[in-house]
CSV table of C-alpha atoms in Angstrom, one decimal:
chain,number,residue,atom,x,y,z
T,4,UNK,CA,-149.5,61.9,166.5
T,5,UNK,CA,-149.8,65.7,166.9
T,6,UNK,CA,-147.2,67.3,169.0
T,7,UNK,CA,-146.9,70.7,170.6
T,8,UNK,CA,-144.1,72.5,172.4
T,9,UNK,CA,-145.6,74.2,175.4
T,10,UNK,CA,-144.6,77.5,176.9
T,11,UNK,CA,-143.1,75.8,180.0
T,12,UNK,CA,-140.8,73.8,177.7
T,13,UNK,CA,-142.6,70.5,178.0
T,14,UNK,CA,-143.8,68.5,175.0
T,15,UNK,CA,-147.5,67.7,174.7
T,16,UNK,CA,-148.4,64.8,172.4
T,17,UNK,CA,-152.0,64.4,171.3
T,18,UNK,CA,-152.5,60.8,170.2
T,19,UNK,CA,-155.7,59.6,168.5
T,20,UNK,CA,-157.0,56.4,169.9
T,21,UNK,CA,-159.6,54.4,167.9
T,22,UNK,CA,-163.2,54.2,169.2
T,23,UNK,CA,-164.4,50.8,168.1
T,24,UNK,CA,-167.8,49.3,167.5
T,25,UNK,CA,-169.0,45.9,168.7
T,26,UNK,CA,-167.2,44.2,165.8
T,27,UNK,CA,-164.0,45.9,166.7
T,28,UNK,CA,-163.9,48.3,163.7
T,29,UNK,CA,-162.6,51.8,164.3
T,30,UNK,CA,-165.2,54.4,163.6
T,31,UNK,CA,-164.0,57.5,165.5
T,32,UNK,CA,-161.3,58.7,167.8
T,33,UNK,CA,-160.6,59.7,171.4
T,34,UNK,CA,-157.5,61.8,172.2
T,35,UNK,CA,-154.9,60.7,174.6
T,36,UNK,CA,-152.8,63.5,176.0
T,37,UNK,CA,-149.1,62.7,176.8
T,38,UNK,CA,-146.9,65.3,178.5
T,39,UNK,CA,-143.2,64.5,178.1
T,40,UNK,CA,-144.2,60.9,177.3
T,41,UNK,CA,-146.3,60.4,180.4
T,42,UNK,CA,-150.1,59.9,180.3
T,43,UNK,CA,-151.6,63.3,181.0
T,44,UNK,CA,-155.3,62.7,180.3
T,45,UNK,CA,-157.9,61.4,177.8
T,46,UNK,CA,-160.4,63.7,176.1
T,47,UNK,CA,-162.7,64.1,173.2
T,48,UNK,CA,-164.8,60.9,172.8
T,49,UNK,CA,-165.7,60.8,169.1
T,50,UNK,CA,-164.0,64.1,168.2
T,51,UNK,CA,-162.5,63.2,164.8
T,52,UNK,CA,-165.4,64.8,162.9
T,53,UNK,CA,-165.0,68.1,164.7
T,54,UNK,CA,-161.2,68.1,164.1
T,55,UNK,CA,-161.7,67.4,160.4
T,56,UNK,CA,-164.3,70.2,160.2
T,57,UNK,CA,-162.0,72.6,161.9
T,58,UNK,CA,-159.1,71.7,159.6
T,59,UNK,CA,-161.3,72.4,156.6
T,60,UNK,CA,-162.6,75.7,158.0
T,61,UNK,CA,-159.1,76.8,158.9
T,62,UNK,CA,-157.9,76.1,155.3
T,63,UNK,CA,-160.7,78.3,154.0
T,64,UNK,CA,-160.0,81.1,156.4
T,65,UNK,CA,-156.3,81.2,155.6
T,66,UNK,CA,-157.0,81.5,151.8
T,67,UNK,CA,-156.3,84.9,150.2
T,68,UNK,CA,-159.8,85.2,149.0
T,69,UNK,CA,-161.4,84.5,152.4
T,70,UNK,CA,-163.5,87.1,154.3
T,71,UNK,CA,-160.8,87.0,157.0
T,72,UNK,CA,-158.1,88.1,154.5
T,73,UNK,CA,-159.8,91.6,154.4
T,74,UNK,CA,-159.2,92.1,158.1
T,75,UNK,CA,-156.0,90.1,158.6
T,76,UNK,CA,-153.4,90.5,155.8
T,77,UNK,CA,-151.1,87.9,157.3
T,78,UNK,CA,-152.4,84.3,156.7
T,79,UNK,CA,-150.9,83.3,160.1
T,80,UNK,CA,-153.5,85.7,161.8
T,81,UNK,CA,-156.5,84.2,159.9
T,82,UNK,CA,-158.7,81.8,161.9
T,83,UNK,CA,-162.2,80.5,161.1
T,84,UNK,CA,-165.2,82.3,162.6
T,85,UNK,CA,-167.3,80.2,164.9
T,86,UNK,CA,-170.4,78.6,163.4
T,87,UNK,CA,-172.5,81.2,165.1
T,88,UNK,CA,-172.9,83.8,162.3
T,89,UNK,CA,-173.6,86.6,164.8
T,90,UNK,CA,-170.0,86.6,165.8
T,91,UNK,CA,-168.0,89.4,164.1
T,92,UNK,CA,-164.4,88.9,163.2
T,93,UNK,CA,-161.9,91.7,162.8
T,94,UNK,CA,-159.4,93.9,164.5
T,95,UNK,CA,-160.7,95.5,167.7
T,96,UNK,CA,-163.7,93.2,168.2
T,97,UNK,CA,-162.4,91.9,171.5
T,98,UNK,CA,-163.8,88.4,171.1
T,99,UNK,CA,-161.8,85.3,171.9
T,100,UNK,CA,-163.6,82.6,170.0
T,101,UNK,CA,-163.2,79.0,171.0
T,102,UNK,CA,-162.2,76.6,168.1
T,103,UNK,CA,-162.7,73.4,170.2
T,104,UNK,CA,-163.0,72.2,173.7
T,105,UNK,CA,-162.7,68.5,174.5
T,106,UNK,CA,-163.2,67.3,178.0
T,107,UNK,CA,-163.3,64.0,179.7
T,108,UNK,CA,-164.3,61.1,177.5
T,109,UNK,CA,-167.9,60.4,178.5
T,110,UNK,CA,-170.5,61.3,181.1
T,111,UNK,CA,-169.4,58.6,183.5
T,112,UNK,CA,-165.8,59.9,183.7
T,113,UNK,CA,-164.7,62.2,186.5
T,114,UNK,CA,-164.2,65.8,185.4
T,115,UNK,CA,-160.5,65.4,186.3
T,116,UNK,CA,-159.6,63.0,183.5
T,117,UNK,CA,-158.4,65.9,181.3
T,118,UNK,CA,-159.3,68.8,179.0
T,119,UNK,CA,-158.0,70.1,175.7
T,120,UNK,CA,-159.2,73.4,174.3
T,121,UNK,CA,-158.2,75.9,171.7
T,122,UNK,CA,-159.2,79.6,171.5
T,123,UNK,CA,-158.1,82.5,169.4
T,124,UNK,CA,-156.6,85.5,171.1
T,125,UNK,CA,-155.6,88.8,169.7
T,126,UNK,CA,-152.6,90.7,171.0
T,127,UNK,CA,-151.3,94.2,170.2
T,128,UNK,CA,-147.7,95.4,170.1
T,129,UNK,CA,-146.6,99.0,169.4
T,130,UNK,CA,-144.3,99.2,166.3
T,131,UNK,CA,-142.2,102.3,166.2
T,132,UNK,CA,-140.5,104.7,168.5
T,133,UNK,CA,-141.7,104.6,172.1
T,134,UNK,CA,-144.5,107.2,172.8
T,135,UNK,CA,-144.2,108.5,169.3
T,136,UNK,CA,-147.1,109.3,166.9
T,137,UNK,CA,-144.9,107.8,164.1
T,138,UNK,CA,-145.7,104.3,165.3
T,139,UNK,CA,-148.7,102.0,164.9
T,140,UNK,CA,-150.3,99.1,166.7
T,141,UNK,CA,-149.5,95.6,165.2
T,142,UNK,CA,-152.3,93.2,165.9
T,143,UNK,CA,-151.7,89.5,165.8
T,144,UNK,CA,-154.0,86.5,166.3
T,145,UNK,CA,-152.8,83.3,167.8
T,146,UNK,CA,-154.4,80.0,168.7
T,147,UNK,CA,-153.9,79.2,172.4
T,148,UNK,CA,-154.0,75.5,173.0
T,149,UNK,CA,-154.5,74.6,176.7
T,150,UNK,CA,-154.5,71.1,178.2
T,151,UNK,CA,-155.2,70.1,181.7
T,152,UNK,CA,-154.2,66.7,182.9
T,153,UNK,CA,-155.9,64.3,185.3
T,154,UNK,CA,-154.0,65.8,188.2
T,155,UNK,CA,-155.3,69.3,187.5
T,156,UNK,CA,-152.0,70.7,186.1
T,157,UNK,CA,-152.2,72.6,182.9
T,158,UNK,CA,-149.9,73.4,180.0
T,159,UNK,CA,-150.3,76.0,177.2
T,160,UNK,CA,-149.0,76.3,173.6
T,161,UNK,CA,-149.4,79.3,171.3
T,162,UNK,CA,-149.7,78.7,167.6
T,163,UNK,CA,-150.0,80.7,164.4
T,164,UNK,CA,-152.8,79.6,162.0
T,165,UNK,CA,-150.3,77.8,159.9
T,166,UNK,CA,-148.9,75.9,162.9
T,167,UNK,CA,-152.4,75.0,164.0
T,168,UNK,CA,-153.1,73.7,160.4
T,169,UNK,CA,-150.0,71.5,160.5
T,170,UNK,CA,-150.9,70.2,164.0
T,171,UNK,CA,-154.4,69.3,162.8
T,172,UNK,CA,-153.1,67.7,159.6
T,173,UNK,CA,-150.7,65.5,161.6
T,174,UNK,CA,-153.4,64.5,164.0
T,175,UNK,CA,-155.9,63.7,161.3
T,176,UNK,CA,-153.3,61.7,159.3
T,177,UNK,CA,-152.7,59.6,162.4
T,178,UNK,CA,-156.4,59.1,162.9
T,179,UNK,CA,-156.8,58.0,159.3
T,180,UNK,CA,-154.2,55.3,159.9
T,181,UNK,CA,-156.5,53.8,162.6
T,182,UNK,CA,-159.3,53.0,160.2
T,183,UNK,CA,-160.9,54.0,156.9
T,184,UNK,CA,-163.7,56.2,158.4
T,185,UNK,CA,-161.8,57.7,161.4
T,186,UNK,CA,-161.2,61.5,161.2
T,187,UNK,CA,-163.3,62.0,158.0
T,188,UNK,CA,-166.2,64.5,158.0
């Protein structure tokens, strides 16, 4: 089970639940969101493949020989570029790419059954004496994971690239325990 500490102090657990075929065999996962132990929502029907792909792309982006390493020296600032090759990564681009967005389970569900999304945001902090030309801007990138529950209430967690990689590894390991093909891409 992947767990996150949210900015409001609550704990958000993301629990993979097996999607089963007619024979009862697990073939994919749906995610159950639990906030402080209580059911918060269900999202991401058959999302294991996408999570596995993101974990792989994140590992590539965090590597020292990745294209992201040229623009972002700190591995915790390195996130994968979206699949759209027209998107340009680097300091000052102003883009906030979305790494995933999982909503209610299937078309028949009400939109209020939950949402889990992750985007990358860039922040800037001045390092050095206040109002001095001796300082510089320190840019940092973080994954912002936002979850909305069935009641419409939302929570947010902010993660480094390393923390996001750990979260995905835990989530995929739990999905793998559900069945031999769950969570693999």
